[in-house]
PDB file of C-alpha atoms in Angstrom:
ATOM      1  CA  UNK A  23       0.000   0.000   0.000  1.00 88.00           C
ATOM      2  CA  UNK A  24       0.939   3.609  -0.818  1.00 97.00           C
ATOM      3  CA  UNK A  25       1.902   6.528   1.895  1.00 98.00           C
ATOM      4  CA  UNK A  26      -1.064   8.159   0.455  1.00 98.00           C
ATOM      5  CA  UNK A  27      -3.520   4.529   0.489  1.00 98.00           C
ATOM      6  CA  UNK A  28      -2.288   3.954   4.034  1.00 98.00           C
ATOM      7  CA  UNK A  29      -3.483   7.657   5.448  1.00 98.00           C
ATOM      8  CA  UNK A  30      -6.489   7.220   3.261  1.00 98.00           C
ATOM      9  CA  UNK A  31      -7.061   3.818   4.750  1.00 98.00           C
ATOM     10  CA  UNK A  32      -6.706   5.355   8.341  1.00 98.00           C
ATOM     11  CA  UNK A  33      -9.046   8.154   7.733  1.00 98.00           C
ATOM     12  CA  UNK A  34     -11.828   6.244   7.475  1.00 98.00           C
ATOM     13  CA  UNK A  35     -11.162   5.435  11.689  1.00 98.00           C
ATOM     14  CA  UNK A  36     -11.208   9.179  12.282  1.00 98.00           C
ATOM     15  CA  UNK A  37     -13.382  10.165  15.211  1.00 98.00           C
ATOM     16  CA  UNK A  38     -15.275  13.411  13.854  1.00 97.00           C
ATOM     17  CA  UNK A  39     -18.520  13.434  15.630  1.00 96.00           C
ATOM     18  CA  UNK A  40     -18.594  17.415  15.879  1.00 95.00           C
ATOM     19  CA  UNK A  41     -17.119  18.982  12.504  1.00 94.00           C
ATOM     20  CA  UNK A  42     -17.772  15.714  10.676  1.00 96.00           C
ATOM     21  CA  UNK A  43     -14.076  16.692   8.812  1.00 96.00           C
ATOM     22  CA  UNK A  44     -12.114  13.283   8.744  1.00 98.00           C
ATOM     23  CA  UNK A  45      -7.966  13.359   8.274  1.00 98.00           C
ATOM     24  CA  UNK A  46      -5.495  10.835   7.898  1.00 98.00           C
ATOM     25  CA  UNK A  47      -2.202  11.158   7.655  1.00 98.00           C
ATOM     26  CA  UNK A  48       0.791   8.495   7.338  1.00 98.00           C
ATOM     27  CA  UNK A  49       3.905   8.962   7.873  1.00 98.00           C
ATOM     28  CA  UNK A  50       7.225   7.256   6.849  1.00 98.00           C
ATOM     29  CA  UNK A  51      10.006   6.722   9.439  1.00 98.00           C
ATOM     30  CA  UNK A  52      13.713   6.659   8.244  1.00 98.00           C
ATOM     31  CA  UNK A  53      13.343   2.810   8.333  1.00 98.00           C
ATOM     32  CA  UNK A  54      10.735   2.616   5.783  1.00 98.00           C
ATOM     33  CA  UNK A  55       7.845   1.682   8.541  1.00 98.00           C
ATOM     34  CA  UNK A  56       4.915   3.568   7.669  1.00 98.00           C
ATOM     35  CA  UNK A  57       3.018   5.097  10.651  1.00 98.00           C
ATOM     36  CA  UNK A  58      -0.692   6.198  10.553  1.00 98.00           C
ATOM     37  CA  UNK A  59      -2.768   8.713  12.303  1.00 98.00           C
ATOM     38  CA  UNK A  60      -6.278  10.176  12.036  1.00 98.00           C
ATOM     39  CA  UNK A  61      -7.720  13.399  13.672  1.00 98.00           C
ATOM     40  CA  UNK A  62      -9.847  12.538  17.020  1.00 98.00           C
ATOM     41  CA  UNK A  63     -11.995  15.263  18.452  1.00 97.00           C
ATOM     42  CA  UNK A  64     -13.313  16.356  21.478  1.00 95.00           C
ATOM     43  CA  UNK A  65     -16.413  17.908  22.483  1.00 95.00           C
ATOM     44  CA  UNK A  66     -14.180  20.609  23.924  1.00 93.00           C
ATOM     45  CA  UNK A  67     -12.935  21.447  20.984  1.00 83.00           C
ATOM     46  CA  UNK A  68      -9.091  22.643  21.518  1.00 85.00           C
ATOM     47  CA  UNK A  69      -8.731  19.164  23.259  1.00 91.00           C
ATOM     48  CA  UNK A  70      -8.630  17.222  19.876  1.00 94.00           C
ATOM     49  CA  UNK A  71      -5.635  15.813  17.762  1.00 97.00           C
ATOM     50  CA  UNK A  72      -4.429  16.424  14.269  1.00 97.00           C
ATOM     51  CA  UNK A  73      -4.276  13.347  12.369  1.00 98.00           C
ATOM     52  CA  UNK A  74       0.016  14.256  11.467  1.00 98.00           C
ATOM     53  CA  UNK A  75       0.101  14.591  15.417  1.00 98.00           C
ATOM     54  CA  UNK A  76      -1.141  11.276  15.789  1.00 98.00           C
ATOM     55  CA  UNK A  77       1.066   9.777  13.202  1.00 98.00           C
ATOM     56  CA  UNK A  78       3.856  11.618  14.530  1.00 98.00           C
ATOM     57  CA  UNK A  79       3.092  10.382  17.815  1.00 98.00           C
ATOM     58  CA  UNK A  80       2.966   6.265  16.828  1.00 98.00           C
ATOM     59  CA  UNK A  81       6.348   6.531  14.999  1.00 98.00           C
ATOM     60  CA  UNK A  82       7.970   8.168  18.087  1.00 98.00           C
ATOM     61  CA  UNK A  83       6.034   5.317  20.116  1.00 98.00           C
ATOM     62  CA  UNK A  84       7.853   2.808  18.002  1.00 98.00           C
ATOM     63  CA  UNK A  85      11.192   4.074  18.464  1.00 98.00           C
ATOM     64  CA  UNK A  86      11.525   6.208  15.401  1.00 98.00           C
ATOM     65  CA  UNK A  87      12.380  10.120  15.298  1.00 98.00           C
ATOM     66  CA  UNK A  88      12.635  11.159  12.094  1.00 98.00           C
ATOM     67  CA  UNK A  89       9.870  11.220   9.134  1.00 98.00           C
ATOM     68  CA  UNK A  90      10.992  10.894   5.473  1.00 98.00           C
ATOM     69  CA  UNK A  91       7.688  11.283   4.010  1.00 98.00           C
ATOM     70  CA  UNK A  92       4.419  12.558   4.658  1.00 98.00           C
ATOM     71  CA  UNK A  93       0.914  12.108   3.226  1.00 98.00           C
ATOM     72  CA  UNK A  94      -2.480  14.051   4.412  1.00 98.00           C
ATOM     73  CA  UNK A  95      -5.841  13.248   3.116  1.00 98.00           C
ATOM     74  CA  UNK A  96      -9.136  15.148   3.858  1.00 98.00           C
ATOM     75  CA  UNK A  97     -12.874  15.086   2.165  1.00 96.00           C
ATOM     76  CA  UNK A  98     -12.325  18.616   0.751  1.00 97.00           C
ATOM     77  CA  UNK A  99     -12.915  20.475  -2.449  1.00 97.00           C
ATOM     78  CA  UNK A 100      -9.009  21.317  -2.731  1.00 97.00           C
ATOM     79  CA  UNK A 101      -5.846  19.730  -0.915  1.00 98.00           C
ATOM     80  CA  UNK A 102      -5.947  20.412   3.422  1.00 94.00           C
ATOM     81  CA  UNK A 103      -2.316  21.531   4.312  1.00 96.00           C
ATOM     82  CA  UNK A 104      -1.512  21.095   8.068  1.00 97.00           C
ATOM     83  CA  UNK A 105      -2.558  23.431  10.849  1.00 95.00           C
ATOM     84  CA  UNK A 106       0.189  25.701  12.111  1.00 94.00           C
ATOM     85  CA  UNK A 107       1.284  23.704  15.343  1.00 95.00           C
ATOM     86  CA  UNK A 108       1.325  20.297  12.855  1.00 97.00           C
ATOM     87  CA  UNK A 109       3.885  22.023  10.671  1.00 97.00           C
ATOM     88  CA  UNK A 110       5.934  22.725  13.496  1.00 95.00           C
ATOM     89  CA  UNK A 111       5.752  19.505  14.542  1.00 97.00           C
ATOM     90  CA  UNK A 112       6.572  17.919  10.904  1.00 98.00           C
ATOM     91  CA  UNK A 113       9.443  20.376  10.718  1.00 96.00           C
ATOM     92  CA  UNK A 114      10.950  18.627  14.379  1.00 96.00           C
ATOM     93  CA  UNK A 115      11.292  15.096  12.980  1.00 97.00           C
ATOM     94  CA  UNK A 116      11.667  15.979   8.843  1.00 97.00           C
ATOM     95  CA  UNK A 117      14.287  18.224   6.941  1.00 96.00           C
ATOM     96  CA  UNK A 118      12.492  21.027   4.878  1.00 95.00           C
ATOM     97  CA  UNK A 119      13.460  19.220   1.692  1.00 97.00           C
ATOM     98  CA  UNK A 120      11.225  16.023   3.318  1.00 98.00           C
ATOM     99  CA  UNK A 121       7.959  15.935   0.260  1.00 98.00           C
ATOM    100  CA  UNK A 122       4.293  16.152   1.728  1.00 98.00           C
ATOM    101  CA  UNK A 123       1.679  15.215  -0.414  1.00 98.00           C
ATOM    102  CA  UNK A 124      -1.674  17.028   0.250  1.00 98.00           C
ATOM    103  CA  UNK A 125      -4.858  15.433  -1.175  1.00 98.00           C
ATOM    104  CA  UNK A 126      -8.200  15.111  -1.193  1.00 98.00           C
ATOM    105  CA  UNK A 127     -10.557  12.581  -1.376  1.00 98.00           C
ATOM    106  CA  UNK A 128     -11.817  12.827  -4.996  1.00 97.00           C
ATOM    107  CA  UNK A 129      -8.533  12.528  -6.245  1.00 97.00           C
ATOM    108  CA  UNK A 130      -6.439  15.900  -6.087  1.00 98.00           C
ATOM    109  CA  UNK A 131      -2.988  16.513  -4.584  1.00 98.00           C
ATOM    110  CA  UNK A 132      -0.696  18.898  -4.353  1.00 98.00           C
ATOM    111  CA  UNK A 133       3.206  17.941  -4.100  1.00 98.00           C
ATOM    112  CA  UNK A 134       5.090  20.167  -1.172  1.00 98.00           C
ATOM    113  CA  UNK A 135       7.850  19.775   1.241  1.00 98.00           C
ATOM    114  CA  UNK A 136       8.045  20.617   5.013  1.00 98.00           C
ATOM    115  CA  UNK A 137      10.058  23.743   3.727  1.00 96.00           C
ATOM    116  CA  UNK A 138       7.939  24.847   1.957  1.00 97.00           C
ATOM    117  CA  UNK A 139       4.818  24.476   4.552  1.00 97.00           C
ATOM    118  CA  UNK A 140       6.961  26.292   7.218  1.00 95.00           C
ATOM    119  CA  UNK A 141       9.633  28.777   5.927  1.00 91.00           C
ATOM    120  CA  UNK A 142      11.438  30.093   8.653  1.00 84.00           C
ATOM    121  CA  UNK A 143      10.739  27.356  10.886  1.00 82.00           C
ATOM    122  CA  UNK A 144      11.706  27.599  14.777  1.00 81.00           C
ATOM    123  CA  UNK A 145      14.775  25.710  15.203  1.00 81.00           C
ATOM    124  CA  UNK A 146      16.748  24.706  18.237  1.00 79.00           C
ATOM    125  CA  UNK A 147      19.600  26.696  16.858  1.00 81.00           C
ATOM    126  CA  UNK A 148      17.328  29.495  18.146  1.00 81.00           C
ATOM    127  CA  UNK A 149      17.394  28.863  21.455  1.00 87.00           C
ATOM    128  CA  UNK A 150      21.110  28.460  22.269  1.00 80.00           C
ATOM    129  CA  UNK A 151      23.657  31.847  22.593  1.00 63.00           C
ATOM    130  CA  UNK A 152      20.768  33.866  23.541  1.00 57.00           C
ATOM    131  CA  UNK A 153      21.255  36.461  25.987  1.00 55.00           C
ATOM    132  CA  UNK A 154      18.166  37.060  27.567  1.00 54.00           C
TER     133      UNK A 154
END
């Protein structure tokens, strides 16, 4: 099965009760394990998770920190890029050049890379030499 089959696969287990907006996303570790996640909501709404959190989170679980692919699929007229805090996340296990294929449901995608989702990401070069 494809990146993009497996988070398409995976959406389908997405707990939307509220916004009725399923996502699935898959990830693939630097061993070539593909990890899934899907979005689960909450009826207090902040309290949810992304689907690319929760695929994040299973590769981590398994021992793996670092993503070499990402696919995100969503029943939407055109392709659902991340939410801001996801591409942050993406950025802390991927390189920028890492692709991301956005796509919907009916067939669309759009090709992309973590780069190119989050220019002038926050990197942990930031934090060190500060003064204060």
């Amino acid at each position: 099965m494809s990146l993009l089959d497996e988070a398409r696969a995976v959406r389908e287990a997405a707990y939307a009760p509220y916004s009725k907006f399923k996502v699935g996303a898959a990830v693939r570790g630097a061993s070539g394990r593909i990890y899934r996640g899907c979005n689960v909501e909450n009826v207090a709404y902040p309290e949810g998770t992304c689907a690319e959190a929760g695929a994040i989170a299973a590769m981590v679980a398994a021992g793996e920190t670092e993503l070499i692919e990402v696919a995100v699929i969503a029943d939407a007229p055109a392709p659902v890029p991340p939410c801001g805090g996801c591409r942050q996340k993406l950025a802390e296990f991927g390189r920028g050049d890492t692709p991301v294929l956005l796509a919907t449901v009916s067939g669309t995608s759009l090709a992309s890379t973590i780069a190119e989702l989050l220019p002038g990401r926050f990197e942990v070069a930031h934090m060190s030499g500060s003064s204060g």
